[in-house]
Coordinates of C-alpha atoms and ligand atoms in Angstrom, one line a residue:
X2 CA 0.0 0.0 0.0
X3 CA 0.9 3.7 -0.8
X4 CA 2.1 5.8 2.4
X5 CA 3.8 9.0 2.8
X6 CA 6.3 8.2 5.8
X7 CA 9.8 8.3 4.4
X8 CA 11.7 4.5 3.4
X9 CA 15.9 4.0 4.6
X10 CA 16.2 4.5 1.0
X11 CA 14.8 7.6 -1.3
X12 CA 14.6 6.4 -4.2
X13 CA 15.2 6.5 -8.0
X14 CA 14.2 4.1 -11.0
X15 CA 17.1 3.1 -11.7
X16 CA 16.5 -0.8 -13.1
X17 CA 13.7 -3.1 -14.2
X18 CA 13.0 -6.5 -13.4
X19 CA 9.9 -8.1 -14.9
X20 CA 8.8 -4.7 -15.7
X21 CA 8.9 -3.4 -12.1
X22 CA 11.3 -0.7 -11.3
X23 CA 14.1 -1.2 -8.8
X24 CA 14.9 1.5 -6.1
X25 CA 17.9 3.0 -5.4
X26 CA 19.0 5.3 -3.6
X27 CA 20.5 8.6 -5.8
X28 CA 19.5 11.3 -3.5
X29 CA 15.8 12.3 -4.3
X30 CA 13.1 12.5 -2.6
X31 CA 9.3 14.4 -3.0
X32 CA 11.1 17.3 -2.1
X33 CA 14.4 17.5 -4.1
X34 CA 13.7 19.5 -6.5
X35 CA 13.4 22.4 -4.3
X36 CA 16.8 23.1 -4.5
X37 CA 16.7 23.7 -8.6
X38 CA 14.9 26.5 -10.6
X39 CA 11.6 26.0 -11.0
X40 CA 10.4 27.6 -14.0
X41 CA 6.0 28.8 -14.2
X42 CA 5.5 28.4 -10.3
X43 CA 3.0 31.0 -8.9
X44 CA 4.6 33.3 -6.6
X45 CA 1.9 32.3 -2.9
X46 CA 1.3 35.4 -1.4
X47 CA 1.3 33.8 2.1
X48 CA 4.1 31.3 2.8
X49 CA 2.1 30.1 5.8
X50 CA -0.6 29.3 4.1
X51 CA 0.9 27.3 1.5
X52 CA 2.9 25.3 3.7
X53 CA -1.0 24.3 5.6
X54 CA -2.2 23.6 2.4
X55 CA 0.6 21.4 2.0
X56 CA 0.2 19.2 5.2
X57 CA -3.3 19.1 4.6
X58 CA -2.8 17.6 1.0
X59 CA -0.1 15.2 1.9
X60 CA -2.8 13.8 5.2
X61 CA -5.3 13.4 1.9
X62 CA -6.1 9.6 0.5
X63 CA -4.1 9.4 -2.7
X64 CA -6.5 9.6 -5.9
X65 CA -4.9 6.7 -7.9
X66 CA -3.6 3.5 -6.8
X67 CA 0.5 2.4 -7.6
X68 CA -1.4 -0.8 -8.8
X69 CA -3.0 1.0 -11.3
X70 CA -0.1 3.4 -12.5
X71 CA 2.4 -0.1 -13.1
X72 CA -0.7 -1.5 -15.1
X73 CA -0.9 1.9 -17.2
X74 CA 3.0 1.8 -17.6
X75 CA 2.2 -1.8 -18.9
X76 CA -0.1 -0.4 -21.8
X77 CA 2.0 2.2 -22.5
X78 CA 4.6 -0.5 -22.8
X79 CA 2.5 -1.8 -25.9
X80 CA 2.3 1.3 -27.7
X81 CA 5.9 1.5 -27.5
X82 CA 6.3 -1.6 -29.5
X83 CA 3.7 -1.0 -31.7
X84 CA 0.9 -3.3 -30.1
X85 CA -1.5 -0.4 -29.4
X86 CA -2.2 3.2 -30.2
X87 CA -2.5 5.8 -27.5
X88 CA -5.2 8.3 -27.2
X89 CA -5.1 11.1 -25.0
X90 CA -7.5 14.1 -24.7
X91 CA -9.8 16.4 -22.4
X92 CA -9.4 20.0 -21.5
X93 CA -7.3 22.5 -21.8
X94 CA -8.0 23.1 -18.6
X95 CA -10.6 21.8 -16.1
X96 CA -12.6 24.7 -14.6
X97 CA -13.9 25.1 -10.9
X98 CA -17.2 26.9 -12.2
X99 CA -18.1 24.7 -15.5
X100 CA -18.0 21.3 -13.5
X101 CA -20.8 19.0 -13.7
X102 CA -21.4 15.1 -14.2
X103 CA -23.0 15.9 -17.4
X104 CA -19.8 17.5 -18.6
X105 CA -17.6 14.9 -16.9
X106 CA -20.2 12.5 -19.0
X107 CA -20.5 14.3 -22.5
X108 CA -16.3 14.4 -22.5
X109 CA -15.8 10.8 -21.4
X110 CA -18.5 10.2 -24.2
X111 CA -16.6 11.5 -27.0
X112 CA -13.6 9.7 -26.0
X113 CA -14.9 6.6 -25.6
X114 CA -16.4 7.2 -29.4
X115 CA -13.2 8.5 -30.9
X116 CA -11.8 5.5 -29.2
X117 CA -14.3 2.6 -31.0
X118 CA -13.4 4.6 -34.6
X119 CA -9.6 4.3 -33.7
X120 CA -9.6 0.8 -32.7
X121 CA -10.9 -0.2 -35.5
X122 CA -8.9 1.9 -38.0
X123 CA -5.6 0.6 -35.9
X124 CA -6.4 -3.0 -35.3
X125 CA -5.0 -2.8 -32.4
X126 CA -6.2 -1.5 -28.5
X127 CA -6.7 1.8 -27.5
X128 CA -5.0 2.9 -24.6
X129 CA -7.7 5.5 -23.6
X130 CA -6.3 8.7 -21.3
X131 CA -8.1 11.7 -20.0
X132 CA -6.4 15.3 -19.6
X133 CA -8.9 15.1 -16.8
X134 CA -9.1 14.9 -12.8
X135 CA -6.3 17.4 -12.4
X136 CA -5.8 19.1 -15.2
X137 CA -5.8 22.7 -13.5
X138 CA -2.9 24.3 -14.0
X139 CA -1.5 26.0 -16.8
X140 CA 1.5 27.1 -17.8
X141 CA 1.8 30.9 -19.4
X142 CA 4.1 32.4 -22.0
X143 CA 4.2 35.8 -20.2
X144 CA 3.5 36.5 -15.9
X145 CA 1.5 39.3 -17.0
X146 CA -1.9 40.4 -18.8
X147 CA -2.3 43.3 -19.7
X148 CA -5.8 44.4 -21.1
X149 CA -6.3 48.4 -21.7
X150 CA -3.8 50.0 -19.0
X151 CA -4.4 47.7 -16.0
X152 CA -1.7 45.0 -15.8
X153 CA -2.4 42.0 -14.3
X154 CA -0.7 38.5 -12.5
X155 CA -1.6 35.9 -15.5
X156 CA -4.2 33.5 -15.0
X157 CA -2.6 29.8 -14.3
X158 CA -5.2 27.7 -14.0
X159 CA -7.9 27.0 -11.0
X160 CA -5.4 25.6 -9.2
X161 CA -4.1 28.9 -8.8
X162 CA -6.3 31.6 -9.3
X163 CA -8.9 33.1 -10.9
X164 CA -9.6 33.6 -14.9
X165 CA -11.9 36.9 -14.4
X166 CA -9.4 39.7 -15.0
X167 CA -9.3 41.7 -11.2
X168 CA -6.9 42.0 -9.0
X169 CA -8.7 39.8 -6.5
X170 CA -8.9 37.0 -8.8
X171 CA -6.2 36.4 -10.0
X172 CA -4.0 36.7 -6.6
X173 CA -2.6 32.8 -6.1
X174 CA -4.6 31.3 -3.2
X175 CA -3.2 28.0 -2.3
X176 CA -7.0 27.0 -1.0
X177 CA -7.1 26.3 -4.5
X178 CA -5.6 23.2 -4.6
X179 CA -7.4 21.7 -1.9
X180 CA -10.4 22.3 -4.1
X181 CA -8.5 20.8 -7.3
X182 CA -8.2 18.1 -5.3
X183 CA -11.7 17.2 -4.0
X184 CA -13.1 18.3 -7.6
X185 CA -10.1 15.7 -9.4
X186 CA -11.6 13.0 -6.2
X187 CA -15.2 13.5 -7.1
X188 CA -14.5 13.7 -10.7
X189 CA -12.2 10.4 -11.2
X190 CA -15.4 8.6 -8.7
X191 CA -17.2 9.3 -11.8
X192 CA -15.2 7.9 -14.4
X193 CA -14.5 5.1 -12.4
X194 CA -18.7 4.0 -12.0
X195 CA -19.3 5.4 -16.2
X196 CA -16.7 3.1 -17.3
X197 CA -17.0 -0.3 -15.3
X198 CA -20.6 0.3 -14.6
X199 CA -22.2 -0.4 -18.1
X200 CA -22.1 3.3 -19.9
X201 CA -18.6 2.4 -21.6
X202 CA -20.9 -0.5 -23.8
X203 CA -19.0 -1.5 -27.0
X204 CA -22.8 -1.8 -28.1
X205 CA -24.3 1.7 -26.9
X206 CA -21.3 3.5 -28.2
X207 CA -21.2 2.3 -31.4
X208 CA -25.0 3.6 -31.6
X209 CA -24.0 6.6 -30.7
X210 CA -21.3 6.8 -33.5
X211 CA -24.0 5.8 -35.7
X212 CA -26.3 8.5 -34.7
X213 CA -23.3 10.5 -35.6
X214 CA -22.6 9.6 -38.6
X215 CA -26.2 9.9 -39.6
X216 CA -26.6 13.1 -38.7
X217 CA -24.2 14.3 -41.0
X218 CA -25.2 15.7 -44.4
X219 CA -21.9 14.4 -46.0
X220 CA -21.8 11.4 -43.8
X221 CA -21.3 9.1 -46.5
X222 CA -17.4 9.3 -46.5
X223 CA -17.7 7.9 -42.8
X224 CA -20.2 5.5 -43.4
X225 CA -18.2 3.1 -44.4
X226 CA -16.4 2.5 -41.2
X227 CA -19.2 2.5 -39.3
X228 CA -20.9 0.0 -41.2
X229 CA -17.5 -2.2 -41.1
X230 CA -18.0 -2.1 -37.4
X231 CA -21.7 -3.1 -37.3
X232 CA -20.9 -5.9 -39.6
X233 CA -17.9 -6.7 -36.9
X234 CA -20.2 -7.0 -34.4
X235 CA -22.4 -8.9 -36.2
X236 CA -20.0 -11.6 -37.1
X237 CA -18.9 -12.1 -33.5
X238 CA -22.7 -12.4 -32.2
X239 CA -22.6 -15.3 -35.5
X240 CA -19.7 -16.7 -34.2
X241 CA -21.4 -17.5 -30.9
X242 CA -19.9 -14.6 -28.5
X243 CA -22.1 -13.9 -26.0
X244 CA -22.1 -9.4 -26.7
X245 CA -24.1 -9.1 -23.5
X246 CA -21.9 -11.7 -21.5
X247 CA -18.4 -10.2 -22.1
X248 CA -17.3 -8.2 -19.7
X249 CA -14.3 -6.2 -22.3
X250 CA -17.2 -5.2 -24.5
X251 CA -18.7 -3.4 -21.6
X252 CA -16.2 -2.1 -19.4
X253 CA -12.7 0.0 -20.4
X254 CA -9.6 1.1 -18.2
X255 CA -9.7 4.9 -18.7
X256 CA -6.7 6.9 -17.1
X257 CA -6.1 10.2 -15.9
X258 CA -3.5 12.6 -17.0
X259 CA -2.6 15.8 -16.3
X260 CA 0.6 18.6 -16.6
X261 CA 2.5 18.2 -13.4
X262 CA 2.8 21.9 -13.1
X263 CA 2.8 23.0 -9.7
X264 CA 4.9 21.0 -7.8
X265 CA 4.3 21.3 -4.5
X266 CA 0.7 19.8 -5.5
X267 CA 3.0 17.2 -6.9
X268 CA 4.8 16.6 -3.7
X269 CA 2.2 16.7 -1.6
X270 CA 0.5 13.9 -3.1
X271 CA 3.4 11.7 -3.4
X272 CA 3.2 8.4 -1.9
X273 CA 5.9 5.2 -1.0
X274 CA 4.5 1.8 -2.5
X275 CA 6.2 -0.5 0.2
X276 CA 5.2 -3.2 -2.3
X277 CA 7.9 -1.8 -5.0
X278 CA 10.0 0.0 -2.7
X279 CA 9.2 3.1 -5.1
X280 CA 7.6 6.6 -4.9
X281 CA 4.3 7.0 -6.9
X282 CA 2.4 10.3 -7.7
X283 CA -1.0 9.1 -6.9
X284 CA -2.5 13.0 -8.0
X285 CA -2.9 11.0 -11.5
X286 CA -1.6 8.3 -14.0
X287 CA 0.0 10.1 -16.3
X288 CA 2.0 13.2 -15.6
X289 CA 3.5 15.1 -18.2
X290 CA 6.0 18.3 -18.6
X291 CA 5.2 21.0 -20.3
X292 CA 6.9 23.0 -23.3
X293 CA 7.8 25.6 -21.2
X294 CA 9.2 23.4 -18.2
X295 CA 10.8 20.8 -19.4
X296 CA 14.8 21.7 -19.4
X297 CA 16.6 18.7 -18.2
X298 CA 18.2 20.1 -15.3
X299 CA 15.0 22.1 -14.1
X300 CA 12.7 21.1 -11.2
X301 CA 10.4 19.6 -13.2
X302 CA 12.3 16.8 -14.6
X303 CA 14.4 16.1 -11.3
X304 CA 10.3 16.1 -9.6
X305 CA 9.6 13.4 -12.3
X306 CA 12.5 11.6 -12.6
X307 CA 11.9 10.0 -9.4
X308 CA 8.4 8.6 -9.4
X309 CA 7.7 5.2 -11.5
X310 CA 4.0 6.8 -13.1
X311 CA 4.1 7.1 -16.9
X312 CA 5.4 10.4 -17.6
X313 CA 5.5 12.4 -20.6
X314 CA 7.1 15.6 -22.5
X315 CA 5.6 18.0 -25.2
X316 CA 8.3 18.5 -27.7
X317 CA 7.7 22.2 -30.0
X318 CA 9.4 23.2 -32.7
X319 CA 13.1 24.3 -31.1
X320 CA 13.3 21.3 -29.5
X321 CA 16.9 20.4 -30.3
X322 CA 17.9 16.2 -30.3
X323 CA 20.0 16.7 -28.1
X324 CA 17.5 18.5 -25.7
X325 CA 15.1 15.3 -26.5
X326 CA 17.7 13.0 -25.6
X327 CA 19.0 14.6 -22.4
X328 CA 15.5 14.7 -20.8
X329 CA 14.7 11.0 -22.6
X330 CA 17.7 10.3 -20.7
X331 CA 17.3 12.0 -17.7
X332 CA 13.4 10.6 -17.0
X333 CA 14.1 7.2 -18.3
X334 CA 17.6 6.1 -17.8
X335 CA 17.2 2.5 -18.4
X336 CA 14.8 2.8 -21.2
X337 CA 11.9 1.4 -19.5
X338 CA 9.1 0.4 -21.9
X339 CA 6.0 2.4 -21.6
X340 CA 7.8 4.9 -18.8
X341 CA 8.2 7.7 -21.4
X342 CA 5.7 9.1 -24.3
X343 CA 7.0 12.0 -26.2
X344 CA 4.8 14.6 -27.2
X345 CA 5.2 16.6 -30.1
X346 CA 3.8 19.6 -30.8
X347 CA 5.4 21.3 -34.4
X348 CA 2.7 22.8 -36.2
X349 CA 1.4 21.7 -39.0
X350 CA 4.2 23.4 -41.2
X351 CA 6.9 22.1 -39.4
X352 CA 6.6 18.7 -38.7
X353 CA 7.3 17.3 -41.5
X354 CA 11.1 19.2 -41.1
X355 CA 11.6 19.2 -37.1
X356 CA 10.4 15.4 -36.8
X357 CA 12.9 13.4 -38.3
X358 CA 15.6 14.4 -37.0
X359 CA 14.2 14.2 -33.0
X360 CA 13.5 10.8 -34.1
X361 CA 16.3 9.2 -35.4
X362 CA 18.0 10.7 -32.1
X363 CA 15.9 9.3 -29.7
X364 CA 16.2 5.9 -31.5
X365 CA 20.1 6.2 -31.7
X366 CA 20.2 7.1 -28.1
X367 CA 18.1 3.3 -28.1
X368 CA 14.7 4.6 -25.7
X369 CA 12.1 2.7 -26.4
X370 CA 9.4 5.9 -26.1
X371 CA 5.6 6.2 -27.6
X372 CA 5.7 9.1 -30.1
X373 CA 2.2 10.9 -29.5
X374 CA 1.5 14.2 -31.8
X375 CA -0.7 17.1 -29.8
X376 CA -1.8 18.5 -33.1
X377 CA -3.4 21.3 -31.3
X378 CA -0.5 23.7 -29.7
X379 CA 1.6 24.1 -32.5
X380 CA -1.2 25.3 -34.6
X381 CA -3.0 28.4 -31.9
X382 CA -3.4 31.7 -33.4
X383 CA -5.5 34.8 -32.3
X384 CA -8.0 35.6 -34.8
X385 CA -9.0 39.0 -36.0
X386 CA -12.0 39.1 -33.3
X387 CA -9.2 38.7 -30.7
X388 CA -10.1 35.3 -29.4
X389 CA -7.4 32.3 -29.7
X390 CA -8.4 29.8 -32.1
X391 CA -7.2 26.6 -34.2
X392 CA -8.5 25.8 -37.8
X393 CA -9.5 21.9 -37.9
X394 CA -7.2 21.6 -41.0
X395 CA -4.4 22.5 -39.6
X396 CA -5.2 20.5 -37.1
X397 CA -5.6 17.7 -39.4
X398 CA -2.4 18.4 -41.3
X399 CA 0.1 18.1 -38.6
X400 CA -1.4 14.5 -37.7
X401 CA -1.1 13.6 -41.4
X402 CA 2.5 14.8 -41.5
X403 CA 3.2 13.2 -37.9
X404 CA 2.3 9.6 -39.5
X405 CA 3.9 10.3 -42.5
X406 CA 7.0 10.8 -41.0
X407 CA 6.9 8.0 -38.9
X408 CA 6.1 5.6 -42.0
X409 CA 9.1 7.3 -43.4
X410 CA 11.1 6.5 -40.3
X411 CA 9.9 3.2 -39.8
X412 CA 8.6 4.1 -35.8
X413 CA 5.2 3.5 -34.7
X414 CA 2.7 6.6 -34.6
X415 CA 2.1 5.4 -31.7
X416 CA -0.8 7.9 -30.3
X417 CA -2.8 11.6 -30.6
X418 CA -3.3 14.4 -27.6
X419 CA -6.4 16.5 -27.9
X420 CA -7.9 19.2 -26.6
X421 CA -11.6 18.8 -26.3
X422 CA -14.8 18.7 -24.9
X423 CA -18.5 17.1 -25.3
X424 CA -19.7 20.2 -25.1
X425 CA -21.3 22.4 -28.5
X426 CA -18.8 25.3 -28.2
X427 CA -17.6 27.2 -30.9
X428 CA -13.7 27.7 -30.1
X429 CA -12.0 26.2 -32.8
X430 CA -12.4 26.7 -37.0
X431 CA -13.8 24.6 -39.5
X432 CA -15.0 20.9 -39.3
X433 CA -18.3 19.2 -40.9
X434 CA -20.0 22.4 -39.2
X435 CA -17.6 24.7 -41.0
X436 CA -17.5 27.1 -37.9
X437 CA -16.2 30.6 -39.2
X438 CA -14.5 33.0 -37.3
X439 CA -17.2 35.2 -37.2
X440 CA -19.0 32.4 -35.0
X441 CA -16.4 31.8 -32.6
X442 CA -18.3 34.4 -29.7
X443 CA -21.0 32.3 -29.8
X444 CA -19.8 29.7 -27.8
X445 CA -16.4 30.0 -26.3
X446 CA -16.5 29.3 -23.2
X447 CA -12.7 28.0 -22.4
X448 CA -11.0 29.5 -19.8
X449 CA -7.5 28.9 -21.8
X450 CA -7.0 26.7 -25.1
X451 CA -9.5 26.5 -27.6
X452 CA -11.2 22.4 -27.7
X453 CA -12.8 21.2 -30.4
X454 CA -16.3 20.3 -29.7
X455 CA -18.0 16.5 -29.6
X456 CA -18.6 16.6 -33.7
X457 CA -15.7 18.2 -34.8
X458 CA -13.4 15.6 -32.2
X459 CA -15.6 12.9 -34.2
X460 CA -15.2 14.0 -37.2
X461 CA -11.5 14.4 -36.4
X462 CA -11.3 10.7 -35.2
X463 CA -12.9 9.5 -38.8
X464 CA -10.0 11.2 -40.2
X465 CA -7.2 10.0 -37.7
X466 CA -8.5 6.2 -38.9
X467 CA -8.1 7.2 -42.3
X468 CA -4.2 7.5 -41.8
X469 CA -4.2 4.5 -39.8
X470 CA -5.7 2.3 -42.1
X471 CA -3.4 0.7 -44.7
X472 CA -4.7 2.8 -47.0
X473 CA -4.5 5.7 -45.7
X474 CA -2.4 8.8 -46.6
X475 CA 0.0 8.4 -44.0
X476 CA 0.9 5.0 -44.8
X477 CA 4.2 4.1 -46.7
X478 CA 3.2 2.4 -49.9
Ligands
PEP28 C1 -1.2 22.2 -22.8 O1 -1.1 21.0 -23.1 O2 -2.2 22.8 -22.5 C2 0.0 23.1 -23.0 C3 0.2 24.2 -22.4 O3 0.9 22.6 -23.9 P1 2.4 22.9 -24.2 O4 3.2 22.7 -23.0 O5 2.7 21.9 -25.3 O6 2.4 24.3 -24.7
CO29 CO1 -3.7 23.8 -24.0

């Protein structure tokens, strides 16, 4: 079981041995990397307080299990080799005020639809990943906003502060993440009863997909699939499998993720697994470093670096090989499969020139990583109303560039990250709705990153599975 009293021996991963990392002790613990900069931290107002908020976290049940983080590493661990595809998606950021279950429900929805279309497409599982249950805090490219003459700290997430632009608001209040925390408790309660008690239905989501694809006035370029898939079904009901009986078509593992930003959240929700002899960060599954945080000898990695969750880095377009292959070595020194997924995010008119060269240096330095593209971060731009958007073609382009590239290279495409929600906002451009700029106030209702909305992350999912498929664009002839 996970506990937070400190081992004899802090501990590192540092070997593996039937896929279970060995301990050792190299000098970290939660707290180590304290003592290195620690780029995009909010500056706490009151150091007292913090410091409560801190014991009060760390007296907190952890949210996942260190079970359940070595079983994710496991299917991660298939991607890697090409077994399985990875999908990873949810919100830019989650928001204190726009949480409900029907929300929680609409997003897992889509997922679990994009997921059916991509498992089919891919032949293969599909490891399924929420940016969800933690997903609060975000990272900013400048400490300030400034709207008019008033000059403001930048919003960073709920986990920090406040998006309405006043002083009050947006002063850090390390309450905060005690409330990140209950909402990431109640919200990951959720998941867990929608997708083992009977709403994840191979069945009911297929119908759903269906409804989808009717719906559309040029649906007939999806059709196809979807009636592949009812025939699929069919033929295993004809074969004498029991669709009601099995428990796989009924029930799905569905992980959380989130940007390991703030790091004395991190910390305080660090646990010991006396079963492995290792630290876990039980805030979440997956943890990931951002653009903006991930040098190799920064806090962030050296936080990281000693817990045995997945973990993950976004990769942009100055991300140098050797920059890729210090922090590939410094997270994952003995090239653990499944411990690392790297995350690129080039744009759609880059990838094709920055992505061939990061890989052929990860693969000489001999890490075993998943390559995941985030087409969404390389490809933001404020449009002429002044609200940050992304046009679904873009969108689109760097994922068909991503897997061309890797056919080229001979590597797995091994998984997508995507911002989204089940919600009918109007945030990003273009899709079977053809949203316009001009309709982007209607519904825009992100407090950070534009998402694409249920139909468009559908319609996006029809066109992943077209470059997954053999014939597909992205495939090498
Ligand atoms: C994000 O994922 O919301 C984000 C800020 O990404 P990146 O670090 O790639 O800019
Ligand atoms: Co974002």
């Amino acid at each position: 079981m996970v506990s937070r009293s400190e081992p004899q021996a802090p501990s590192r991963p540092t070997a593996s041995r039937d896929g279970i990392l060995i301990a050792e002790n190299a000098g970290w613990h939660p707290g180590s990397w304290r003592d290195l900069p620690a780029a995009q931290q909010p500056v706490w107002p009151d150091e007292q307080a913090r410091k409560k908020v801190e014991a009060q976290l760390a007296a907190l049940p952890p949210l996942v299990f260190a079970g359940e983080v070595r079983a994710l590493t496991a299917a991660l661990a298939e991607v890697s080799a090409g077994r399985a595809f990875l999908l990873q998606a949810g919100d830019c950021a989650e928001s204190f005020t726009e949480f409900s279950a029907d929300s929680i429900r609409d997003k897992l929805k889509v997922i679990l639809q994009m997921a059916v279309i991509l498992t089919y497409a891919a032949g293969v599982p599909v490891v399924k990943v929420g940016r969800i249950a933690g997903q609060f805090a975000k990272p900013r490219s400048s400490p300030t906003e400034r709207i008019g003459d008033q000059e403001l700290e930048a919003y960073r997430g709920h986990m920090v502060n406040d998006d309405a632009f006043n002083p009050e608001a947006r002063r850090p209040d390390p309450s905060r993440l005690i409330t990140a925390y209950h909402q990431s408790a109640a919200t990951l309660n959720l998941l867990r009863a929608f997708t083992k008690g009977g709403f994840a239905d191979l069945a009911q989501v297929h119908a759903w997909n269906q409804e989808f694809v009717a719906s559309l006035s040029e649906g007939r370029r999806y059709e196809r699939i979807a009636a592949e898939i009812d025939a699929a079904l069919r033929f295993m009901a004809a074969c004498g499998i029991d669709l009601a009986a099995e428990v796989v078509l009924h029930q799905v593992d569905f992980w959380t993720s989130h940007e390991a930003l703030i790091l004395h959240y991190e910390e305080a929700l660090t646990r010991w697994d006396s079963l492995t002899g290792m630290w876990v960060d039980c805030s979440g599954h997956l943890l990931w470093i951002g653009e903006r945080t991930r040098q190799a000898d920064g806090a962030h990695a050296e936080f990281l670096s000693g817990v045995i969750n997945p973990v993950a880095f976004k990769i942009g377009p100055e991300a140098t090989p050797d920059e890729v292959v210090a922090l590939c070595e410094r997270l994952d020194p003995n090239r653990v499969p499944g411990r690392l997924t790297l995350i690129t995010r080039l744009g759609a008119r880059r990838v094709e020139e920055r992505l061939p060269m990061l890989i052929r240096a990860v693969r000489e330095a001999g890490h075993p990583v998943v390559w995941a593209c985030d087409p969404m971060h390389g490809n933001t731009f404020v449009s002429e109303g002044g609200r940050k958007t992304r046009r679904f073609d873009d969108i689109v382009e760097e994922l068909r560039g991503f897997f061309a590239v890797h056919r080229r290279e001979g590597t797995w495409p091994g998984g997508v990250h995507i911002e989204l929600t089940g919600d009918d906002v109007t945030e990003c451009l273009g899709g079977t709705e053809e949203i316009a700029e001009g309709d982007l106030h209607q519904r825009y209702t992100t407090t950070c990153d534009p998402r694409l909305n249920a139909r468009q992350s559908l319609d996006l999912a029809f066109r992943i599975s077209d470059l997954l498929r053999p014939s597909g664009a992205g495939h090498a002839p």
